[in-house]
Amino acid sequence: MGQYIAPTRDMHFVLHELLHVEEELKQLPKYADIDTNIINQILEEGEKFTAQVLFPLNHSGDREGCHYNKEDQTVTTPNGFKEAYKKYIAAGWPSLSCDPEFGGQGLPMVVNNSFYEMLNSSNLAWSMYPGLSHGAYECIREHGTPELKSLYLPKLVSGEWTGTMCLTESHCGTDLGLLRSKAEPQADGSYHITGSKIFISAGEHDMSQNIVHLVLARLPDAPQGSKGISLFITPKYLPDPDGTLGARNLITCGAIEEKMGIHGNATCQINLDGAKSWLIGSPHKGLQAMFVFMNAARLGVGMQGLGINEIAYQNAVEYAKDRIQSRSLSGIKAPDEAADPIIVHPDVRRMLLTARAYAEGARAFCSYMALQLDKEFNHPDEEVREECADQVALLTPVVKAFITDNAWIATSECLQVFGGHGYIAEWGIEQYVRDARIGMIYEGTNTVQSLDLLGRKILMNNGAKLRKFGEQIQAFLEVNGTDDSMNEFITPLADLAGKVTKLTMEIGMKAFKNRDEVGAAAVPYLRIIGHLVFAYFFARMAKIALAKQDSTDTFYTAKLATIRFYFARLLPETEMLLRQARSGSANLMSLNAKLF
Amino acid sequence: MGQYIAPTRDMHFVLHELLHVEEELKQLPKYADIDTNIINQILEEGEKFTAQVLFPLNHSGDREGCHYNKEDQTVTTPNGFKEAYKKYIAAGWPSLSCDPEFGGQGLPMVVNNSFYEMLNSSNLAWSMYPGLSHGAYECIREHGTPELKSLYLPKLVSGEWTGTMCLTESHCGTDLGLLRSKAEPQADGSYHITGSKIFISAGEHDMSQNIVHLVLARLPDAPQGSKGISLFITPKYLPDPDGTLGARNLITCGAIEEKMGIHGNATCQINLDGAKSWLIGSPHKGLQAMFVFMNAARLGVGMQGLGINEIAYQNAVEYAKDRIQSRSLSGIKAPDEAADPIIVHPDVRRMLLTARAYAEGARAFCSYMALQLDKEFNHPDEEVREECADQVALLTPVVKAFITDNAWIATSECLQVFGGHGYIAEWGIEQYVRDARIGMIYEGTNTVQSLDLLGRKILMNNGAKLRKFGEQIQAFLEVNGTDDSMNEFITPLADLAGKVTKLTMEIGMKAFKNRDEVGAAAVPYLRIIGHLVFAYFFARMAKIALAKQDSTDTFYTAKLATIRFYFARLLPETEMLLRQARSGSANLMSLNAKLF
């Protein structure tokens, strides 16, 4: 049933050689004592935990799925999930990046992030249970009253309680302005919420004592649309002020969904029948309160894409080395065998390297983003904080959409490496394809991400944020432009950067006349920016690897080969994307809807 | 749970306006009396049958799957499948394109083909049961003794018995030369086969009285490798010469596979324990005997891609017209609703049009191929037969790989149109994505197809077959090159045709030095040829539609819009593919296998 070994060597490379995380964290008073040694120890422990505890439950969890028990409206998670969660909290993992004030270990996002890659690789469905707690934690910490904080946060940090986010209703997902759930104020300052939610991940399960739902609903005097939505905390069991669990609240799970993938995670229909709740943040400002941690959540979905991409790659490589079938076109490679291992075939390597390059690019990009988030929230210099915030705002939709799209492509290529066995559940690889598909949808579809990037983050401020990121690339190009050995990377990067500038201006001009031009260009545009970011990080990594290519450490040889593959085979997608992004809206809008 | 209405209007367009099937069939004595009226009547009946009988079982069949009964090693198909099959044979559908000599209706492939599109759209898993019979029928008709023919063919034609193809073993799929199953000659002229087969679609089920397995195995004196494989007929029940069923043969189903999709079809592990069998064709020439109908079978898989692509498109369009969410960027379109239907959004249209264009291109291409097959086997002029055979040989790997790849892309885009609901089984769309994935694998993986195209069909005869097809395109370009209204289609088609010629020569030169250059270029090369074929057929269709665009029939308006979308948004993929195909083998082969 395959294997998973956390790619700690590449994580070390990204964190220490590419990003110089220790030095960077030294600038942040909160994390000034986090050194390389601590980081690597955590990664080592993470490697053990995910390989030994979570990965063995990944395939069985998919096959078994969750069980809904109609009588008492409870959900039983797959065999072993509950016990693994006990080990998870016993080892203190939930508290990794939480505030020491509430029992957390106070580690930076950039370290937590690498651990999350491991969680996502080893068992995505399982990892969504604790993963959703973090959003609830962030929301309450940022917007909760002192009472709510001291009641809920320690329990979320210890992992005794888990969290959810209850946003979607059956008639509204993307367009939350249509939301209908109602909150009635009570004499004691609490609210009673009535309504129905769907697609609530980890909305009901048997892994924790209590579930803390963050719920969007409307107050009686709420304005229509998205400016009339408030955020509430609605616990499954009503806790006493000391945290002891009291009565069962009127929030129940009506059913769980049968899905394409992530079978081990319960996707719940949640009914609120006057459920006792407390307001978080200001009335009608619920969406803003949620958006506080939206960047982190979207980075989290990008990380899920990376995790699934990595595990699919590892298993496809093992298969390709092991499976013998046909002879190499350029002559027999394994004369003692009846056929050559399929890794000798160029196209098998194309498929493997696609997954490998997308994983390595994503690891660099996501780790960089996590570090930017740490700086955004913790750097002493306000100017740096703002600069980081701008970059995070600009690149978050890219991390979410580009990496989850790539994961879909990569997992499918990995499945193909297995031939017929790829289609058979027993071999495990098809699960990764199914699990990968959700990333393109939730936390804002990839189309929504592209509109956020092009319409809001770029065109709304005339490209200022993009120009800033472009300056960073420009500086790198200038420093390395005279280094002949870097030429093969610098030339295509500079070429693409120039084309992006031109394209952005073009679309901006067209959008003045017709806003549909934004929607018509946004999806290919986002992938172009994704490649610009990847090409930039790959060029930076190439510089490091070139300097060490004569060392005995073959890691650098492999890194360079992967980078060269990326520039030769994946970056050329931009040639197609540029044409698509420039092709305008008429080819989409001219057909009358009735004629579809 | 969605809908399916056979696209008969577009089928009429392709068969009558584009391909002039009636005129073409007049040239073939066997089919000289098949006119437009007969063809349209059959399509009309097919539309009813698939909408009323098969489509209602599609989703339930996926959810229920097949059941393996260990005690008696039988397979129970999903609820309703058996009854639908009874209706299918009662209506005479199995005999549609079979020889009247054996009870068939003697209709050409090109008509059967359109009916198969409907079968595949309405219920792919179900359609594989009768679909596999046709391969067995073709094999026996071509290579069987008169006794075997008169015993087996009428039963296969009537549908009372179904067929299978038993090729794959657990250690060999692509590389059949490694095959181990053994056939021992018996005194009565029969053989006893011992071995294990896997991935046998429809290998055991409860829909027909008997199952006729076509089995590959080795005779005792067989040479090693692929030149030592013979073909046998192995019935589940041994029939008397009059067709009455006798003893149960020693061929049994050991298990069925759990798969990513096509759950309604039983994918069987088949054990042969001295199963009584009869040789078909010459000893050791089993692979050649099978390859007789390989072109038709691969066209069949392309048709499956088309069928799945079409049904996904239809359901995504319905959802996009129905679902209201957010407002159009260019102004409110449905002022009476709380939001606009999502079909107003440019990117939703991009996704829909991608599926639509791929379906319409595939329909034209597949129908053309089916007609070429009819001519290859039935044209009185040997020169025409050979020309058609060459085209079929050249384009079969393209039809198989390009269309199944496109179906994967298209079904995934259609899923995305549904947002979160796309991931939920109840909505039905995710099934099409899972069902589509197998097409890229079976009947020769798409990598194998690409090597067949570039290595065998093109480079082995110095591009002669491709040049011939190029002349056909060239003739079209010359006739229409001076028509200004055709310029938007002619220019990119001519441009691509020129690039293909150059690319083919380049790869040919490089392959002289290093055979891995073929494997390194083959997959992008095949997709380039696929686009060349689509661009050619779309240009031809554009010419017809342009001539009728002022008519009141909006079909031509929609056809033109789809074609313009194809040229603007899908054809530019060739810009990427050309770079990939030219990038050479070093970016794939330089990394030592151990460093993956």
PDB file of N, CA and C in Angstrom, chain A residues 519-586:
ATOM      1  N   GLY A 519     -12.711  38.664 -16.203  1.00  0.00           N
ATOM      2  CA  GLY A 519     -13.119  37.270 -16.035  1.00  0.00           C
ATOM      3  C   GLY A 519     -12.625  36.369 -17.150  1.00  0.00           C
ATOM      4  N   ALA A 520     -12.503  36.939 -18.350  1.00  0.00           N
ATOM      5  CA  ALA A 520     -12.072  36.140 -19.500  1.00  0.00           C
ATOM      6  C   ALA A 520     -10.582  35.829 -19.458  1.00  0.00           C
ATOM      7  N   ALA A 521      -9.819  36.671 -18.785  1.00  0.00           N
ATOM      8  CA  ALA A 521      -8.363  36.496 -18.759  1.00  0.00           C
ATOM      9  C   ALA A 521      -7.860  35.880 -17.459  1.00  0.00           C
ATOM     10  N   ALA A 522      -8.679  35.930 -16.403  1.00  0.00           N
ATOM     11  CA  ALA A 522      -8.165  35.703 -15.054  1.00  0.00           C
ATOM     12  C   ALA A 522      -7.531  34.326 -14.837  1.00  0.00           C
ATOM     13  N   VAL A 523      -8.169  33.261 -15.300  1.00  0.00           N
ATOM     14  CA  VAL A 523      -7.627  31.931 -15.003  1.00  0.00           C
ATOM     15  C   VAL A 523      -6.282  31.680 -15.674  1.00  0.00           C
ATOM     16  N   PRO A 524      -6.148  31.907 -17.006  1.00  0.00           N
ATOM     17  CA  PRO A 524      -4.794  31.761 -17.560  1.00  0.00           C
ATOM     18  C   PRO A 524      -3.806  32.763 -16.952  1.00  0.00           C
ATOM     19  N   TYR A 525      -4.281  33.959 -16.619  1.00  0.00           N
ATOM     20  CA  TYR A 525      -3.391  34.967 -16.021  1.00  0.00           C
ATOM     21  C   TYR A 525      -2.791  34.451 -14.711  1.00  0.00           C
ATOM     22  N   LEU A 526      -3.632  33.868 -13.875  1.00  0.00           N
ATOM     23  CA  LEU A 526      -3.124  33.372 -12.592  1.00  0.00           C
ATOM     24  C   LEU A 526      -2.051  32.302 -12.797  1.00  0.00           C
ATOM     25  N   ARG A 527      -2.271  31.419 -13.756  1.00  0.00           N
ATOM     26  CA  ARG A 527      -1.245  30.383 -13.987  1.00  0.00           C
ATOM     27  C   ARG A 527       0.051  30.999 -14.519  1.00  0.00           C
ATOM     28  N   ILE A 528      -0.059  32.065 -15.281  1.00  0.00           N
ATOM     29  CA  ILE A 528       1.162  32.745 -15.748  1.00  0.00           C
ATOM     30  C   ILE A 528       1.937  33.291 -14.549  1.00  0.00           C
ATOM     31  N   ILE A 529       1.233  33.925 -13.626  1.00  0.00           N
ATOM     32  CA  ILE A 529       1.905  34.455 -12.429  1.00  0.00           C
ATOM     33  C   ILE A 529       2.489  33.298 -11.611  1.00  0.00           C
ATOM     34  N   GLY A 530       1.760  32.201 -11.536  1.00  0.00           N
ATOM     35  CA  GLY A 530       2.292  31.025 -10.838  1.00  0.00           C
ATOM     36  C   GLY A 530       3.625  30.585 -11.430  1.00  0.00           C
ATOM     37  N   HIS A 531       3.689  30.551 -12.752  1.00  0.00           N
ATOM     38  CA  HIS A 531       4.952  30.155 -13.394  1.00  0.00           C
ATOM     39  C   HIS A 531       6.040  31.205 -13.173  1.00  0.00           C
ATOM     40  N   LEU A 532       5.648  32.466 -13.148  1.00  0.00           N
ATOM     41  CA  LEU A 532       6.641  33.513 -12.883  1.00  0.00           C
ATOM     42  C   LEU A 532       7.263  33.290 -11.501  1.00  0.00           C
ATOM     43  N   VAL A 533       6.418  32.998 -10.528  1.00  0.00           N
ATOM     44  CA  VAL A 533       6.903  32.760  -9.166  1.00  0.00           C
ATOM     45  C   VAL A 533       7.784  31.505  -9.128  1.00  0.00           C
ATOM     46  N   PHE A 534       7.309  30.438  -9.741  1.00  0.00           N
ATOM     47  CA  PHE A 534       8.093  29.193  -9.749  1.00  0.00           C
ATOM     48  C   PHE A 534       9.442  29.408 -10.459  1.00  0.00           C
ATOM     49  N   ALA A 535       9.403  30.074 -11.612  1.00  0.00           N
ATOM     50  CA  ALA A 535      10.637  30.287 -12.363  1.00  0.00           C
ATOM     51  C   ALA A 535      11.629  31.101 -11.529  1.00  0.00           C
ATOM     52  N   TYR A 536      11.111  32.071 -10.797  1.00  0.00           N
ATOM     53  CA  TYR A 536      11.958  32.895  -9.929  1.00  0.00           C
ATOM     54  C   TYR A 536      12.593  32.041  -8.821  1.00  0.00           C
ATOM     55  N   PHE A 537      11.773  31.249  -8.144  1.00  0.00           N
ATOM     56  CA  PHE A 537      12.338  30.431  -7.065  1.00  0.00           C
ATOM     57  C   PHE A 537      13.253  29.330  -7.611  1.00  0.00           C
ATOM     58  N   PHE A 538      12.893  28.759  -8.743  1.00  0.00           N
ATOM     59  CA  PHE A 538      13.769  27.735  -9.320  1.00  0.00           C
ATOM     60  C   PHE A 538      15.110  28.347  -9.726  1.00  0.00           C
ATOM     61  N   ALA A 539      15.078  29.574 -10.244  1.00  0.00           N
ATOM     62  CA  ALA A 539      16.333  30.225 -10.617  1.00  0.00           C
ATOM     63  C   ALA A 539      17.186  30.475  -9.370  1.00  0.00           C
ATOM     64  N   ARG A 540      16.527  30.916  -8.291  1.00  0.00           N
ATOM     65  CA  ARG A 540      17.275  31.117  -7.039  1.00  0.00           C
ATOM     66  C   ARG A 540      17.854  29.803  -6.526  1.00  0.00           C
ATOM     67  N   MET A 541      17.066  28.745  -6.623  1.00  0.00           N
ATOM     68  CA  MET A 541      17.556  27.442  -6.156  1.00  0.00           C
ATOM     69  C   MET A 541      18.672  26.922  -7.062  1.00  0.00           C
ATOM     70  N   ALA A 542      18.562  27.239  -8.355  1.00  0.00           N
ATOM     71  CA  ALA A 542      19.604  26.819  -9.293  1.00  0.00           C
ATOM     72  C   ALA A 542      20.944  27.439  -8.926  1.00  0.00           C
ATOM     73  N   LYS A 543      20.868  28.703  -8.502  1.00  0.00           N
ATOM     74  CA  LYS A 543      22.109  29.386  -8.128  1.00  0.00           C
ATOM     75  C   LYS A 543      22.811  28.661  -6.974  1.00  0.00           C
ATOM     76  N   ILE A 544      22.026  28.272  -5.995  1.00  0.00           N
ATOM     77  CA  ILE A 544      22.586  27.548  -4.852  1.00  0.00           C
ATOM     78  C   ILE A 544      23.137  26.195  -5.292  1.00  0.00           C
ATOM     79  N   ALA A 545      22.372  25.505  -6.106  1.00  0.00           N
ATOM     80  CA  ALA A 545      22.770  24.156  -6.526  1.00  0.00           C
ATOM     81  C   ALA A 545      23.988  24.186  -7.437  1.00  0.00           C
ATOM     82  N   LEU A 546      24.059  25.192  -8.310  1.00  0.00           N
ATOM     83  CA  LEU A 546      25.227  25.311  -9.197  1.00  0.00           C
ATOM     84  C   LEU A 546      26.502  25.468  -8.381  1.00  0.00           C
ATOM     85  N   ALA A 547      26.406  26.255  -7.319  1.00  0.00           N
ATOM     86  CA  ALA A 547      27.588  26.496  -6.485  1.00  0.00           C
ATOM     87  C   ALA A 547      28.048  25.225  -5.785  1.00  0.00           C
ATOM     88  N   LYS A 548      27.152  24.276  -5.625  1.00  0.00           N
ATOM     89  CA  LYS A 548      27.497  23.059  -4.888  1.00  0.00           C
ATOM     90  C   LYS A 548      27.492  21.817  -5.764  1.00  0.00           C
ATOM     91  N   GLN A 549      27.422  21.980  -7.072  1.00  0.00           N
ATOM     92  CA  GLN A 549      27.241  20.791  -7.907  1.00  0.00           C
ATOM     93  C   GLN A 549      28.455  19.871  -7.906  1.00  0.00           C
ATOM     94  N   ASP A 550      29.591  20.386  -7.531  1.00  0.00           N
ATOM     95  CA  ASP A 550      30.765  19.514  -7.485  1.00  0.00           C
ATOM     96  C   ASP A 550      30.918  18.805  -6.143  1.00  0.00           C
ATOM     97  N   SER A 551      30.052  19.123  -5.207  1.00  0.00           N
ATOM     98  CA  SER A 551      30.138  18.439  -3.909  1.00  0.00           C
ATOM     99  C   SER A 551      29.733  16.981  -4.087  1.00  0.00           C
ATOM    100  N   THR A 552      30.012  16.174  -3.089  1.00  0.00           N
ATOM    101  CA  THR A 552      29.664  14.756  -3.198  1.00  0.00           C
ATOM    102  C   THR A 552      28.178  14.522  -2.910  1.00  0.00           C
ATOM    103  N   ASP A 553      27.502  15.570  -2.493  1.00  0.00           N
ATOM    104  CA  ASP A 553      26.082  15.427  -2.155  1.00  0.00           C
ATOM    105  C   ASP A 553      25.247  15.477  -3.439  1.00  0.00           C
ATOM    106  N   THR A 554      24.730  14.326  -3.829  1.00  0.00           N
ATOM    107  CA  THR A 554      23.985  14.245  -5.091  1.00  0.00           C
ATOM    108  C   THR A 554      22.653  14.991  -5.037  1.00  0.00           C
ATOM    109  N   PHE A 555      22.302  15.464  -3.853  1.00  0.00           N
ATOM    110  CA  PHE A 555      21.073  16.261  -3.745  1.00  0.00           C
ATOM    111  C   PHE A 555      21.082  17.407  -4.746  1.00  0.00           C
ATOM    112  N   TYR A 556      22.240  18.051  -4.892  1.00  0.00           N
ATOM    113  CA  TYR A 556      22.322  19.226  -5.771  1.00  0.00           C
ATOM    114  C   TYR A 556      22.251  18.844  -7.251  1.00  0.00           C
ATOM    115  N   THR A 557      22.808  17.680  -7.585  1.00  0.00           N
ATOM    116  CA  THR A 557      22.706  17.174  -8.960  1.00  0.00           C
ATOM    117  C   THR A 557      21.236  16.975  -9.315  1.00  0.00           C
ATOM    118  N   ALA A 558      20.518  16.322  -8.397  1.00  0.00           N
ATOM    119  CA  ALA A 558      19.105  16.045  -8.643  1.00  0.00           C
ATOM    120  C   ALA A 558      18.309  17.342  -8.708  1.00  0.00           C
ATOM    121  N   LYS A 559      18.640  18.268  -7.830  1.00  0.00           N
ATOM    122  CA  LYS A 559      17.926  19.558  -7.818  1.00  0.00           C
ATOM    123  C   LYS A 559      18.090  20.264  -9.168  1.00  0.00           C
ATOM    124  N   LEU A 560      19.330  20.294  -9.666  1.00  0.00           N
ATOM    125  CA  LEU A 560      19.564  20.956 -10.958  1.00  0.00           C
ATOM    126  C   LEU A 560      18.821  20.266 -12.092  1.00  0.00           C
ATOM    127  N   ALA A 561      18.803  18.934 -12.069  1.00  0.00           N
ATOM    128  CA  ALA A 561      18.098  18.200 -13.136  1.00  0.00           C
ATOM    129  C   ALA A 561      16.603  18.527 -13.105  1.00  0.00           C
ATOM    130  N   THR A 562      16.059  18.608 -11.898  1.00  0.00           N
ATOM    131  CA  THR A 562      14.636  18.932 -11.765  1.00  0.00           C
ATOM    132  C   THR A 562      14.354  20.346 -12.264  1.00  0.00           C
ATOM    133  N   ILE A 563      15.235  21.265 -11.934  1.00  0.00           N
ATOM    134  CA  ILE A 563      15.059  22.653 -12.360  1.00  0.00           C
ATOM    135  C   ILE A 563      15.147  22.760 -13.884  1.00  0.00           C
ATOM    136  N   ARG A 564      16.108  22.068 -14.465  1.00  0.00           N
ATOM    137  CA  ARG A 564      16.245  22.111 -15.934  1.00  0.00           C
ATOM    138  C   ARG A 564      15.017  21.515 -16.603  1.00  0.00           C
ATOM    139  N   PHE A 565      14.506  20.440 -16.014  1.00  0.00           N
ATOM    140  CA  PHE A 565      13.258  19.875 -16.539  1.00  0.00           C
ATOM    141  C   PHE A 565      12.147  20.912 -16.484  1.00  0.00           C
ATOM    142  N   TYR A 566      12.045  21.593 -15.348  1.00  0.00           N
ATOM    143  CA  TYR A 566      10.991  22.604 -15.216  1.00  0.00           C
ATOM    144  C   TYR A 566      11.073  23.654 -16.326  1.00  0.00           C
ATOM    145  N   PHE A 567      12.274  24.176 -16.553  1.00  0.00           N
ATOM    146  CA  PHE A 567      12.408  25.227 -17.567  1.00  0.00           C
ATOM    147  C   PHE A 567      12.145  24.691 -18.981  1.00  0.00           C
ATOM    148  N   ALA A 568      12.513  23.436 -19.218  1.00  0.00           N
ATOM    149  CA  ALA A 568      12.344  22.878 -20.573  1.00  0.00           C
ATOM    150  C   ALA A 568      10.922  22.426 -20.846  1.00  0.00           C
ATOM    151  N   ARG A 569      10.244  21.925 -19.822  1.00  0.00           N
ATOM    152  CA  ARG A 569       8.993  21.205 -20.088  1.00  0.00           C
ATOM    153  C   ARG A 569       7.740  21.836 -19.473  1.00  0.00           C
ATOM    154  N   LEU A 570       7.874  22.506 -18.344  1.00  0.00           N
ATOM    155  CA  LEU A 570       6.673  23.024 -17.688  1.00  0.00           C
ATOM    156  C   LEU A 570       6.482  24.525 -17.929  1.00  0.00           C
ATOM    157  N   LEU A 571       7.566  25.284 -17.829  1.00  0.00           N
ATOM    158  CA  LEU A 571       7.452  26.729 -18.059  1.00  0.00           C
ATOM    159  C   LEU A 571       6.852  27.072 -19.426  1.00  0.00           C
ATOM    160  N   PRO A 572       7.121  26.266 -20.489  1.00  0.00           N
ATOM    161  CA  PRO A 572       6.529  26.604 -21.802  1.00  0.00           C
ATOM    162  C   PRO A 572       5.008  26.641 -21.830  1.00  0.00           C
ATOM    163  N   GLU A 573       4.363  26.183 -20.760  1.00  0.00           N
ATOM    164  CA  GLU A 573       2.909  26.334 -20.696  1.00  0.00           C
ATOM    165  C   GLU A 573       2.531  27.811 -20.822  1.00  0.00           C
ATOM    166  N   THR A 574       3.434  28.695 -20.408  1.00  0.00           N
ATOM    167  CA  THR A 574       3.124  30.131 -20.477  1.00  0.00           C
ATOM    168  C   THR A 574       2.888  30.601 -21.915  1.00  0.00           C
ATOM    169  N   GLU A 575       3.505  29.909 -22.878  1.00  0.00           N
ATOM    170  CA  GLU A 575       3.279  30.279 -24.289  1.00  0.00           C
ATOM    171  C   GLU A 575       1.806  30.131 -24.651  1.00  0.00           C
ATOM    172  N   MET A 576       1.214  29.043 -24.153  1.00  0.00           N
ATOM    173  CA  MET A 576      -0.212  28.816 -24.374  1.00  0.00           C
ATOM    174  C   MET A 576      -1.041  29.807 -23.564  1.00  0.00           C
ATOM    175  N   LEU A 577      -0.692  29.956 -22.301  1.00  0.00           N
ATOM    176  CA  LEU A 577      -1.479  30.784 -21.390  1.00  0.00           C
ATOM    177  C   LEU A 577      -1.522  32.235 -21.834  1.00  0.00           C
ATOM    178  N   LEU A 578      -0.389  32.744 -22.352  1.00  0.00           N
ATOM    179  CA  LEU A 578      -0.348  34.129 -22.809  1.00  0.00           C
ATOM    180  C   LEU A 578      -1.345  34.337 -23.945  1.00  0.00           C
ATOM    181  N   ARG A 579      -1.382  33.376 -24.848  1.00  0.00           N
ATOM    182  CA  ARG A 579      -2.348  33.496 -25.956  1.00  0.00           C
ATOM    183  C   ARG A 579      -3.780  33.454 -25.447  1.00  0.00           C
ATOM    184  N   GLN A 580      -4.038  32.551 -24.503  1.00  0.00           N
ATOM    185  CA  GLN A 580      -5.394  32.442 -23.964  1.00  0.00           C
ATOM    186  C   GLN A 580      -5.790  33.720 -23.237  1.00  0.00           C
ATOM    187  N   ALA A 581      -4.868  34.226 -22.405  1.00  0.00           N
ATOM    188  CA  ALA A 581      -5.181  35.415 -21.602  1.00  0.00           C
ATOM    189  C   ALA A 581      -5.404  36.637 -22.500  1.00  0.00           C
ATOM    190  N   ARG A 582      -4.753  36.660 -23.656  1.00  0.00           N
ATOM    191  CA  ARG A 582      -4.892  37.805 -24.562  1.00  0.00           C
ATOM    192  C   ARG A 582      -6.046  37.656 -25.531  1.00  0.00           C
ATOM    193  N   SER A 583      -6.678  36.487 -25.549  1.00  0.00           N
ATOM    194  CA  SER A 583      -7.659  36.233 -26.615  1.00  0.00           C
ATOM    195  C   SER A 583      -8.971  36.983 -26.413  1.00  0.00           C
ATOM    196  N   GLY A 584      -9.146  37.591 -25.257  1.00  0.00           N
ATOM    197  CA  GLY A 584     -10.315  38.446 -25.062  1.00  0.00           C
ATOM    198  C   GLY A 584     -11.567  37.708 -24.650  1.00  0.00           C
ATOM    199  N   SER A 585     -12.632  38.495 -24.446  1.00  0.00           N
ATOM    200  CA  SER A 585     -13.864  37.915 -23.914  1.00  0.00           C
ATOM    201  C   SER A 585     -14.855  37.503 -24.995  1.00  0.00           C
ATOM    202  N   ALA A 586     -14.675  38.004 -26.221  1.00  0.00           N
ATOM    203  CA  ALA A 586     -15.692  37.737 -27.248  1.00  0.00           C
ATOM    204  C   ALA A 586     -15.842  36.242 -27.521  1.00  0.00           C
TER     205      ALA A 586
END
